Coordinates of C-alpha atoms in Angstrom, one line a residue:
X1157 CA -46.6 50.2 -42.9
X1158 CA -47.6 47.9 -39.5
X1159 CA -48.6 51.5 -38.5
X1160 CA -50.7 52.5 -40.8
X1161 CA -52.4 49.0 -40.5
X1162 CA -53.0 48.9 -36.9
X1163 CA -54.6 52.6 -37.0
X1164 CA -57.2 51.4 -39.8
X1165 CA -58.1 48.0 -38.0
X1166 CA -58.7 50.5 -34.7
X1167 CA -60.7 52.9 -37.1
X1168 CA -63.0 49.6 -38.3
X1169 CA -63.2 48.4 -34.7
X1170 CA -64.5 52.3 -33.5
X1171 CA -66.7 52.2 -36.5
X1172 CA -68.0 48.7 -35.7
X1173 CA -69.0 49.5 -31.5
X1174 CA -70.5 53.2 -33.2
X1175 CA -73.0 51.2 -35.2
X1176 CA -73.6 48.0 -32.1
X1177 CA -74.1 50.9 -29.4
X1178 CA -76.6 53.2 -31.9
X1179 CA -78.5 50.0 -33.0
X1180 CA -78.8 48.9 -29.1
X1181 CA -80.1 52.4 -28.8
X1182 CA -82.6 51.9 -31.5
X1183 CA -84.0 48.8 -29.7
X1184 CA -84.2 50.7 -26.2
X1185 CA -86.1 53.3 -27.7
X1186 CA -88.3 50.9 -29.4
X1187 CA -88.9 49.1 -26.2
X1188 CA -89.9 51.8 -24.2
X1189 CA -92.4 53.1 -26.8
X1190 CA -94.1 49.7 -27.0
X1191 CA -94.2 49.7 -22.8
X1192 CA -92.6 46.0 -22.6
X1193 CA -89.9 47.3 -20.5
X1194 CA -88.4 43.8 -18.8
X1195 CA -87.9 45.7 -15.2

């Protein structure tokens, strides 16, 4: 059972940077397509 529930709170966590690291994405792309790249 301890197991089981450390896999799943792994599976959230990899679930959790998926979505912070694609919406990071999103924001570069946005950035660079408005030209207000902070260099």
């Amino acid at each position: 059972m301890k197991r089981l529930k450390e896999g799943t709170k792994c599976y959230e966590y990899n679930i959790f940077s998926f979505i912070s690291i694609f919406i990071l994405f999103l924001v570069l792309i946005f950035v660079i397509k408005q030209g207000n790249v902070p260099y």
